Coordinates of N, CA and C in Angstrom, one line a residue:
M1 N 0.9 -1.2 0.0 CA 0.0 0.0 0.0 C 0.9 1.2 0.0
V2 N 0.6 2.2 -0.9 CA 1.3 3.4 -0.9 C 0.8 4.4 0.1
R3 N 1.7 4.8 1.0 CA 1.3 5.7 2.1 C 1.3 7.2 1.6
A4 N 0.5 8.0 2.3 CA 0.5 9.5 1.9 C 1.8 10.1 2.5
R5 N 2.8 10.2 1.7 CA 4.1 10.7 2.2 C 4.0 12.0 2.9
G6 N 3.2 12.9 2.3 CA 3.1 14.3 2.9 C 2.7 14.3 4.3
F7 N 1.7 13.4 4.6 CA 1.1 13.4 6.0 C 2.2 12.9 7.0
Y8 N 3.0 11.9 6.6 CA 4.0 11.4 7.5 C 5.2 12.3 7.6
D9 N 5.4 13.2 6.6 CA 6.5 14.1 6.6 C 6.3 15.4 7.5
M10 N 5.1 15.5 8.0 CA 4.8 16.7 8.8 C 5.6 16.6 10.1
N11 N 6.1 17.7 10.5 CA 6.8 17.8 11.8 C 5.8 18.1 12.9
F12 N 5.4 17.1 13.6 CA 4.3 17.2 14.6 C 4.8 18.0 15.8
R13 N 6.1 17.8 16.1 CA 6.7 18.5 17.2 C 6.6 20.0 17.0
A14 N 7.0 20.4 15.8 CA 6.9 21.8 15.4 C 5.5 22.4 15.4
C15 N 4.5 21.5 14.9 CA 3.1 22.0 14.9 C 2.6 22.1 16.3
L16 N 3.0 21.2 17.2 CA 2.6 21.4 18.6 C 3.2 22.6 19.3
A17 N 4.4 23.0 18.9 CA 5.0 24.2 19.4 C 4.2 25.4 18.9
E18 N 3.8 25.4 17.7 CA 3.0 26.5 17.1 C 1.7 26.6 17.8
L19 N 1.1 25.5 18.2 CA -0.2 25.5 18.9 C 0.0 26.1 20.3
I20 N 1.0 25.7 21.0 CA 1.2 26.2 22.3 C 1.6 27.7 22.3
G21 N 2.4 28.0 21.4 CA 2.8 29.4 21.3 C 1.7 30.4 21.0
T22 N 0.9 29.9 20.0 CA -0.3 30.8 19.6 C -1.3 30.8 20.7
F23 N -1.5 29.7 21.4 CA -2.4 29.6 22.5 C -2.0 30.7 23.5
S24 N -0.8 30.8 23.8 CA -0.3 31.7 24.8 C -0.6 33.2 24.4
L25 N -0.3 33.5 23.1 CA -0.6 34.8 22.7 C -2.0 35.2 22.8
I26 N -2.9 34.4 22.3 CA -4.4 34.7 22.3 C -4.9 34.7 23.8
F27 N -4.4 33.7 24.6 CA -4.9 33.7 26.0 C -4.5 35.0 26.7
V28 N -3.3 35.4 26.6 CA -2.8 36.7 27.2 C -3.6 37.8 26.6
G29 N -3.7 37.8 25.3 CA -4.3 39.0 24.6 C -5.8 39.2 25.0
V30 N -6.6 38.1 25.1 CA -8.0 38.2 25.5 C -8.1 38.7 27.0
L31 N -7.3 38.1 27.9 CA -7.4 38.4 29.3 C -6.9 39.9 29.6
V32 N -5.8 40.2 28.9 CA -5.3 41.6 29.1 C -6.3 42.6 28.6
G33 N -6.8 42.3 27.4 CA -7.8 43.1 26.8 C -9.0 43.3 27.7
H34 N -9.4 42.2 28.3 CA -10.6 42.2 29.3 C -10.3 43.1 30.5
H35 N -9.1 43.0 31.0 CA -8.7 43.7 32.2 C -8.5 45.2 32.0
L36 N -7.9 45.5 30.8 CA -7.4 46.9 30.6 C -8.1 47.6 29.4
G37 N -9.0 46.9 28.7 CA -9.6 47.5 27.5 C -10.3 48.8 27.8
G38 N -11.0 48.9 28.9 CA -11.8 50.1 29.2 C -11.1 51.0 30.2
V39 N -9.8 50.8 30.5 CA -9.1 51.6 31.5 C -8.4 52.7 30.7
P40 N -8.4 54.0 31.2 CA -7.7 55.0 30.6 C -6.2 54.7 30.5
G41 N -5.6 54.8 29.3 CA -4.2 54.4 29.1 C -4.0 52.9 29.0
G42 N -5.1 52.1 29.0 CA -5.0 50.7 28.9 C -4.4 50.1 27.6
L43 N -4.5 50.9 26.6 CA -3.9 50.5 25.3 C -2.4 50.1 25.5
L44 N -1.7 50.9 26.3 CA -0.3 50.6 26.5 C -0.1 49.2 27.1
G45 N -0.9 48.9 28.1 CA -0.8 47.6 28.8 C -1.2 46.5 27.8
V46 N -2.2 46.7 27.0 CA -2.6 45.7 26.1 C -1.4 45.4 25.0
A47 N -0.8 46.5 24.6 CA 0.3 46.4 23.6 C 1.5 45.7 24.2
I48 N 1.8 46.0 25.4 CA 2.9 45.4 26.1 C 2.7 43.9 26.4
G49 N 1.4 43.6 26.8 CA 1.1 42.2 27.0 C 1.3 41.4 25.8
H50 N 0.8 41.8 24.7 CA 0.9 41.1 23.4 C 2.4 41.0 23.0
G51 N 3.1 42.1 23.2 CA 4.5 42.1 22.8 C 5.4 41.1 23.6
L52 N 5.1 41.1 24.9 CA 5.8 40.2 25.8 C 5.5 38.7 25.5
A53 N 4.2 38.5 25.2 CA 3.8 37.1 24.9 C 4.5 36.6 23.6
I54 N 4.6 37.4 22.6 CA 5.3 37.1 21.4 C 6.8 36.9 21.6
A55 N 7.4 37.9 22.4 CA 8.8 37.8 22.6 C 9.2 36.5 23.3
C56 N 8.5 36.2 24.4 CA 8.8 35.0 25.2 C 8.5 33.7 24.4
L57 N 7.3 33.6 23.9 CA 6.9 32.3 23.2 C 7.6 32.1 21.9
A58 N 7.8 33.1 21.1 CA 8.6 33.0 19.9 C 10.0 32.6 20.2
S59 N 10.6 33.1 21.2 CA 11.9 32.7 21.6 C 12.0 31.2 22.1
A60 N 10.9 30.8 22.8 CA 10.9 29.5 23.3 C 10.7 28.4 22.2
T61 N 9.9 28.8 21.2 CA 9.6 27.9 20.1 C 10.4 28.0 18.9
G62 N 11.3 29.0 18.9 CA 12.1 29.3 17.7 C 13.0 28.2 17.2
A63 N 13.6 27.5 18.2 CA 14.5 26.4 17.8 C 13.7 25.1 17.3
I64 N 12.4 25.1 17.6 CA 11.6 23.9 17.3 C 10.8 24.1 16.0
S65 N 10.1 25.3 15.9 CA 9.3 25.5 14.8 C 9.6 26.8 14.0
G66 N 10.5 27.6 14.5 CA 10.8 28.9 14.0 C 10.0 30.0 14.6
G67 N 9.1 29.6 15.5 CA 8.3 30.6 16.3 C 7.4 31.5 15.4
H68 N 6.7 30.9 14.5 CA 5.8 31.8 13.6 C 4.7 32.4 14.4
L69 N 3.9 31.5 15.0 CA 2.7 31.9 15.9 C 1.8 32.8 15.2
N70 N 1.7 32.8 13.8 CA 0.9 33.7 13.1 C 0.8 33.2 11.6
P71 N -0.4 33.0 11.2 CA -0.6 32.5 9.8 C 0.0 33.4 8.7
A72 N 0.0 34.7 9.0 CA 0.6 35.6 8.0 C 2.1 35.4 7.9
V73 N 2.7 35.1 9.0 CA 4.2 34.8 9.0 C 4.4 33.4 8.2
T74 N 3.6 32.4 8.5 CA 3.8 31.1 7.9 C 3.5 31.2 6.4
V75 N 2.5 32.0 5.9 CA 2.3 32.2 4.5 C 3.5 32.9 3.9
A76 N 4.0 33.9 4.5 CA 5.2 34.5 4.0 C 6.4 33.6 3.9
M77 N 6.6 32.7 4.8 CA 7.7 31.7 4.8 C 7.4 30.7 3.7
M78 N 6.1 30.3 3.5 CA 5.8 29.4 2.4 C 6.1 30.0 1.0
A79 N 5.7 31.3 0.9 CA 5.8 32.0 -0.4 C 7.3 32.2 -0.8
T80 N 8.2 32.3 0.2 CA 9.6 32.4 0.0 C 10.4 31.1 0.1
R81 N 9.6 30.0 0.2 CA 10.2 28.7 0.1 C 11.1 28.4 1.4
R82 N 10.7 28.9 2.5 CA 11.4 28.6 3.7 C 10.6 27.5 4.5
I83 N 9.5 27.1 4.1 CA 8.7 26.0 4.7 C 7.9 25.4 3.6
D84 N 7.8 24.1 3.5 CA 7.0 23.4 2.4 C 5.5 23.5 2.7
A85 N 4.7 23.2 1.7 CA 3.3 23.4 1.8 C 2.6 22.5 2.9
V86 N 3.1 21.3 3.0 CA 2.5 20.3 4.0 C 2.7 20.8 5.4
N87 N 4.0 21.2 5.7 CA 4.2 21.7 7.1 C 3.6 23.1 7.3
G88 N 3.6 23.9 6.2 CA 3.0 25.2 6.4 C 1.5 25.1 6.7
A89 N 0.8 24.1 6.0 CA -0.6 23.9 6.3 C -0.8 23.4 7.8
C90 N 0.1 22.5 8.2 CA 0.0 22.0 9.6 C 0.3 23.2 10.6
Y91 N 1.2 24.0 10.3 CA 1.5 25.2 11.2 C 0.2 26.1 11.3
I92 N -0.4 26.4 10.2 CA -1.6 27.3 10.2 C -2.7 26.6 10.9
A93 N -3.0 25.4 10.7 CA -4.0 24.7 11.4 C -3.8 24.7 12.9
S94 N -2.5 24.4 13.3 CA -2.2 24.4 14.7 C -2.3 25.8 15.3
Q95 N -2.0 26.8 14.6 CA -2.1 28.2 15.1 C -3.6 28.5 15.3
L96 N -4.5 28.1 14.4 CA -5.9 28.4 14.5 C -6.5 27.6 15.6
I97 N -6.1 26.4 15.8 CA -6.6 25.5 16.8 C -6.2 26.1 18.2
G98 N -4.9 26.5 18.3 CA -4.4 27.1 19.5 C -5.2 28.3 19.9
A99 N -5.5 29.1 18.9 CA -6.3 30.4 19.1 C -7.7 30.1 19.7
V100 N -8.3 29.1 19.1 CA -9.7 28.7 19.6 C -9.6 28.2 21.0
L101 N -8.7 27.3 21.3 CA -8.6 26.7 22.6 C -8.3 27.8 23.6
A102 N -7.5 28.8 23.3 CA -7.1 29.9 24.2 C -8.4 30.8 24.5
A103 N -9.2 31.0 23.4 CA -10.4 31.8 23.6 C -11.4 31.1 24.5
L104 N -11.5 29.8 24.3 CA -12.4 29.0 25.2 C -11.9 29.0 26.6
A105 N -10.5 28.8 26.8 CA -10.0 28.8 28.2 C -10.2 30.2 28.9
A106 N -10.0 31.3 28.1 CA -10.3 32.6 28.7 C -11.8 32.8 29.1
Q107 N -12.6 32.3 28.2 CA -14.1 32.4 28.5 C -14.4 31.6 29.7
F108 N -13.9 30.4 29.9 CA -14.2 29.6 31.1 C -13.6 30.3 32.4
I109 N -12.4 30.8 32.3 CA -11.8 31.3 33.5 C -12.5 32.6 34.0
L110 N -13.1 33.4 33.0 CA -13.7 34.6 33.4 C -15.2 34.4 33.8
G111 N -15.7 33.1 33.7 CA -17.0 32.8 34.2 C -18.1 33.6 33.5
D112 N -19.0 34.2 34.3 CA -20.1 34.9 33.8 C -19.7 36.0 32.8
N113 N -18.6 36.6 33.0 CA -18.1 37.6 32.1 C -17.4 37.0 30.8
G114 N -17.4 35.7 30.7 CA -16.6 35.1 29.7 C -17.0 35.4 28.3
A115 N -18.3 35.3 28.0 CA -18.8 35.6 26.7 C -18.5 37.1 26.3
A116 N -18.7 38.0 27.2 CA -18.4 39.4 26.9 C -16.9 39.6 26.7
A117 N -16.1 38.8 27.5 CA -14.6 39.0 27.3 C -14.2 38.5 26.0
V118 N -14.7 37.4 25.5 CA -14.3 36.9 24.2 C -14.7 37.9 23.1
L119 N -15.9 38.5 23.2 CA -16.3 39.5 22.2 C -15.4 40.7 22.3
N120 N -15.1 41.1 23.5 CA -14.2 42.3 23.6 C -12.8 42.0 23.2
G121 N -12.4 40.7 23.3 CA -11.1 40.3 22.8 C -11.0 40.1 21.3
T122 N -12.1 40.2 20.6 CA -12.1 40.1 19.2 C -11.8 41.5 18.6
P123 N -10.6 41.6 17.9 CA -10.4 42.9 17.2 C -11.5 43.3 16.3
A124 N -11.8 44.6 16.4 CA -13.0 45.1 15.6 C -12.6 46.5 15.2
L125 N -13.3 47.0 14.1 CA -13.1 48.3 13.6 C -13.7 49.3 14.5
A126 N -13.0 50.4 14.7 CA -13.6 51.5 15.5 C -14.6 52.3 14.7
S127 N -15.4 53.0 15.4 CA -16.4 53.9 14.7 C -15.6 54.9 13.9
G128 N -16.0 55.0 12.6 CA -15.4 56.0 11.7 C -14.3 55.4 10.9
T129 N -13.9 54.1 11.2 CA -12.8 53.5 10.5 C -13.5 52.5 9.4
T130 N -13.2 52.8 8.2 CA -13.9 52.0 7.1 C -13.1 50.7 6.9
M131 N -13.7 49.8 6.2 CA -13.1 48.5 5.9 C -11.7 48.7 5.2
A132 N -11.7 49.6 4.2 CA -10.5 49.9 3.4 C -9.4 50.5 4.3
M133 N -9.8 51.4 5.2 CA -8.8 52.0 6.1 C -8.2 51.0 7.0
G134 N -9.1 50.1 7.6 CA -8.6 49.0 8.4 C -7.7 48.0 7.7
F135 N -8.1 47.7 6.5 CA -7.3 46.8 5.7 C -5.9 47.3 5.5
V136 N -5.8 48.6 5.2 CA -4.5 49.2 4.9 C -3.7 49.3 6.2
A137 N -4.4 49.6 7.3 CA -3.7 49.7 8.6 C -3.1 48.3 9.0
E138 N -3.9 47.3 8.9 CA -3.4 46.0 9.3 C -2.3 45.5 8.3
M139 N -2.4 45.8 7.1 CA -1.4 45.5 6.1 C -0.1 46.1 6.4
I140 N -0.1 47.4 6.7 CA 1.2 48.1 7.0 C 1.8 47.6 8.3
A141 N 1.0 47.5 9.3 CA 1.5 47.1 10.6 C 2.1 45.7 10.5
T142 N 1.5 44.8 9.7 CA 2.0 43.4 9.6 C 3.2 43.4 8.6
F143 N 3.3 44.3 7.7 CA 4.5 44.5 6.9 C 5.7 44.8 7.8
F144 N 5.5 45.7 8.7 CA 6.6 46.0 9.6 C 7.0 44.8 10.4
L145 N 6.0 44.0 10.9 CA 6.3 42.9 11.7 C 7.1 41.8 11.0
V146 N 6.6 41.5 9.8 CA 7.3 40.4 9.0 C 8.7 40.9 8.5
F147 N 8.8 42.2 8.2 CA 10.1 42.7 7.8 C 11.1 42.6 8.9
V148 N 10.7 42.9 10.1 CA 11.5 42.7 11.3 C 11.9 41.2 11.5
I149 N 10.9 40.3 11.3 CA 11.2 38.9 11.5 C 12.2 38.5 10.5
F150 N 12.1 38.9 9.2 CA 13.1 38.5 8.3 C 14.5 39.2 8.6
G151 N 14.5 40.4 9.1 CA 15.8 41.0 9.4 C 16.5 40.5 10.7
T152 N 15.7 40.0 11.6 CA 16.3 39.6 12.9 C 16.4 38.0 13.1
A153 N 15.4 37.3 12.4 CA 15.3 35.9 12.7 C 15.7 35.0 11.5
V154 N 15.5 35.6 10.3 CA 15.7 34.8 9.0 C 17.1 35.1 8.4
D155 N 17.4 36.4 8.3 CA 18.7 36.8 7.7 C 19.8 36.4 8.7
G156 N 20.8 35.7 8.1 CA 21.9 35.3 8.9 C 22.8 36.4 9.4
R157 N 22.7 37.6 8.8 CA 23.5 38.7 9.3 C 22.8 39.5 10.4
G158 N 21.5 39.2 10.7 CA 20.8 40.0 11.7 C 21.2 39.7 13.1
P159 N 20.9 40.6 14.0 CA 21.2 40.4 15.5 C 20.4 39.3 16.0
K160 N 21.0 38.4 16.8 CA 20.3 37.2 17.3 C 20.0 37.5 18.8
V161 N 18.8 38.0 19.0 CA 18.4 38.4 20.3 C 17.0 37.8 20.7
G162 N 16.9 36.5 20.3 CA 15.7 35.8 20.5 C 14.6 36.5 19.7
A163 N 13.5 36.7 20.2 CA 12.4 37.4 19.5 C 12.0 38.7 20.1
W164 N 12.9 39.3 20.8 CA 12.5 40.5 21.6 C 12.2 41.7 20.6
F165 N 13.0 41.8 19.6 CA 12.6 42.9 18.6 C 11.3 42.6 17.9
I166 N 11.0 41.3 17.7 CA 9.7 41.0 17.1 C 8.6 41.3 18.0
G167 N 8.7 41.0 19.3 CA 7.7 41.4 20.3 C 7.6 42.9 20.4
M168 N 8.7 43.6 20.3 CA 8.6 45.1 20.4 C 7.8 45.6 19.2
T169 N 8.0 45.0 18.0 CA 7.3 45.4 16.8 C 5.8 45.2 17.0
V170 N 5.4 44.1 17.6 CA 4.0 43.9 17.9 C 3.5 45.0 18.8
T171 N 4.2 45.3 19.8 CA 3.8 46.4 20.7 C 3.6 47.7 20.0
L172 N 4.6 48.0 19.1 CA 4.5 49.3 18.4 C 3.3 49.2 17.4
G173 N 3.0 48.1 16.8 CA 1.9 48.0 15.9 C 0.6 48.2 16.6
I174 N 0.4 47.6 17.7 CA -0.8 47.7 18.5 C -1.0 49.2 19.0
L175 N 0.1 49.8 19.4 CA 0.0 51.2 19.8 C -0.5 52.1 18.6
A176 N 0.0 51.7 17.4 CA -0.3 52.6 16.3 C -1.7 52.4 15.7
I177 N -2.1 51.1 15.6 CA -3.4 50.9 14.9 C -4.4 50.3 15.8
G178 N -4.1 50.0 17.1 CA -5.0 49.4 18.0 C -6.3 50.2 18.1
P179 N -6.3 51.5 18.3 CA -7.5 52.3 18.4 C -8.3 52.3 17.1
L180 N -7.8 51.8 16.0 CA -8.5 51.8 14.7 C -9.1 50.5 14.4
T181 N -8.3 49.4 14.6 CA -8.7 48.0 14.2 C -8.7 47.0 15.3
G182 N -8.2 47.4 16.5 CA -7.9 46.5 17.5 C -6.5 45.9 17.5
G183 N -5.8 46.2 16.4 CA -4.4 45.8 16.2 C -4.2 44.3 16.3
A184 N -4.7 43.6 15.3 CA -4.6 42.1 15.3 C -3.2 41.7 14.8
L185 N -2.8 42.2 13.6 CA -1.5 41.8 13.0 C -1.3 40.3 12.8
N186 N -2.4 39.6 12.9 CA -2.3 38.1 13.0 C -3.7 37.6 12.8
P187 N -4.0 36.8 11.8 CA -5.3 36.3 11.6 C -5.8 35.4 12.7
A188 N -4.9 34.7 13.4 CA -5.2 33.8 14.5 C -5.7 34.6 15.7
R189 N -5.1 35.8 15.9 CA -5.5 36.7 17.0 C -7.0 37.1 16.9
W190 N -7.5 37.2 15.6 CA -8.9 37.5 15.4 C -9.7 36.3 15.4
F191 N -9.2 35.2 14.8 CA -10.0 34.0 14.6 C -10.5 33.3 15.8
G192 N -9.6 33.1 16.8 CA -10.0 32.4 18.0 C -11.2 33.0 18.8
P193 N -11.0 34.3 19.2 CA -12.1 35.0 19.9 C -13.4 35.1 19.0
A194 N -13.1 35.3 17.7 CA -14.3 35.5 16.8 C -15.1 34.2 16.7
L195 N -14.4 33.1 16.6 CA -15.2 31.8 16.5 C -15.9 31.5 17.8
V196 N -15.2 31.7 18.9 CA -15.9 31.4 20.2 C -17.0 32.4 20.5
G197 N -16.8 33.6 20.1 CA -17.8 34.7 20.3 C -18.8 34.8 19.2
R198 N -18.7 34.0 18.2 CA -19.6 33.9 17.0 C -19.8 35.3 16.4
N199 N -18.6 36.0 16.2 CA -18.6 37.3 15.6 C -17.7 37.4 14.5
F200 N -18.2 37.2 13.3 CA -17.4 37.0 12.1 C -17.3 38.3 11.2
A201 N -17.7 39.4 11.8 CA -17.6 40.7 11.0 C -16.2 40.9 10.5
D202 N -16.1 41.4 9.3 CA -14.8 41.8 8.7 C -13.8 40.7 8.6
F203 N -14.2 39.5 8.3 CA -13.3 38.4 8.1 C -12.2 38.7 7.1
L204 N -12.6 39.2 6.0 CA -11.6 39.5 4.9 C -10.5 40.5 5.4
L205 N -10.9 41.5 6.2 CA -10.0 42.5 6.7 C -8.9 41.8 7.6
Y206 N -9.4 41.0 8.5 CA -8.4 40.4 9.5 C -7.6 39.2 9.0
F207 N -8.0 38.6 7.9 CA -7.2 37.6 7.3 C -6.4 38.3 6.1
G208 N -7.1 39.0 5.3 CA -6.4 39.6 4.1 C -5.4 40.6 4.4
G209 N -5.7 41.6 5.3 CA -4.7 42.6 5.6 C -3.4 42.1 6.1
P210 N -3.3 41.3 7.1 CA -2.1 40.8 7.6 C -1.3 39.9 6.6
I211 N -2.1 39.1 5.8 CA -1.4 38.2 4.9 C -0.8 39.0 3.7
V212 N -1.5 39.9 3.2 CA -1.0 40.8 2.1 C 0.2 41.5 2.6
G213 N 0.1 42.1 3.8 CA 1.3 42.8 4.4 C 2.5 41.9 4.6
G214 N 2.2 40.7 5.1 CA 3.3 39.8 5.3 C 4.0 39.4 4.0
L215 N 3.2 39.1 3.0 CA 3.8 38.7 1.7 C 4.6 39.9 1.1
L216 N 4.1 41.1 1.2 CA 4.8 42.3 0.6 C 6.2 42.4 1.4
A217 N 6.2 42.2 2.7 CA 7.4 42.4 3.4 C 8.4 41.3 3.1
A218 N 7.9 40.0 3.0 CA 8.8 38.9 2.6 C 9.4 39.1 1.3
F219 N 8.6 39.4 0.3 CA 9.2 39.6 -1.1 C 10.1 40.8 -1.1
T220 N 9.8 41.9 -0.4 CA 10.6 43.1 -0.4 C 12.0 42.7 0.2
Y221 N 11.9 42.1 1.3 CA 13.2 41.8 2.0 C 14.1 40.8 1.2
Q222 N 13.4 39.8 0.6 CA 14.1 38.8 -0.2 C 14.7 39.4 -1.4
A223 N 14.0 40.3 -2.1 CA 14.4 40.8 -3.4 C 15.5 41.9 -3.2
I224 N 15.4 42.7 -2.1 CA 16.2 43.9 -2.0 C 17.3 43.8 -1.0
M225 N 16.9 43.2 0.2 CA 17.8 43.3 1.4 C 18.7 42.1 1.5
T226 N 18.3 40.9 1.0 CA 19.0 39.7 1.2 C 20.1 39.4 0.2
S227 N 21.3 39.1 0.7 CA 22.4 38.7 -0.2 C 22.4 37.2 -0.4
P228 N 22.8 36.6 -1.5 CA 22.8 35.2 -1.7 C 23.5 34.4 -0.5
E229 N 24.6 34.9 0.0 CA 25.3 34.1 1.0 C 24.6 34.2 2.3
A230 N 23.7 35.1 2.5 CA 23.0 35.3 3.8 C 21.6 34.6 3.8
D231 N 21.2 34.1 2.7 CA 19.9 33.6 2.5 C 19.9 32.1 2.5
P232 N 19.4 31.5 3.7 CA 19.4 30.0 3.8 C 18.5 29.3 2.8
A233 N 17.5 30.1 2.2 CA 16.6 29.5 1.3 C 17.3 29.2 0.0

């Protein structure tokens, strides 16, 4: 019997690392958003919480899976041939599953406030922000994020400081566009709370914006910034 080679070639350890890392990001994001979302100056705390989660968990999972923790990052790596389609699909599935499990855990922990917390934890457009404006905001912020990932984690010439610069970029992105879109910069960050809270408004914005921004950053870095000897691909 001929076995499905692609299935057996999946790196399940790496996929589990992606699930755990993404779970941590969404779990922290929903809870911090619940605690600080309505507090004056709370945006700073929300941004720092997300940034620390990414910095810590991407550093912890980097040696195992590369620490993507974001479908937009995985799509960018697939497009530039740094991960194959089978493992890339496994990564994305693991990230989305981790996001849903995290949203469910946050909902359970918060008890009677759980449903409201999940809805509040779902990035959403602010009043006066159109779909087009939000799409461009998410695209640009994710462009910065993936550009930094390529410069610090992919390029062999970059500074090797774990994922701290990546976490700082997430913090900056949320500070910049959080009041406009909720600052997802990551389809999984929207998907988990949205699925649990049954709130699917602006699906194309929160998937399309980050993925387009990530692809633009990946191709820009690869085409212009990367020298052949520094590019492991």
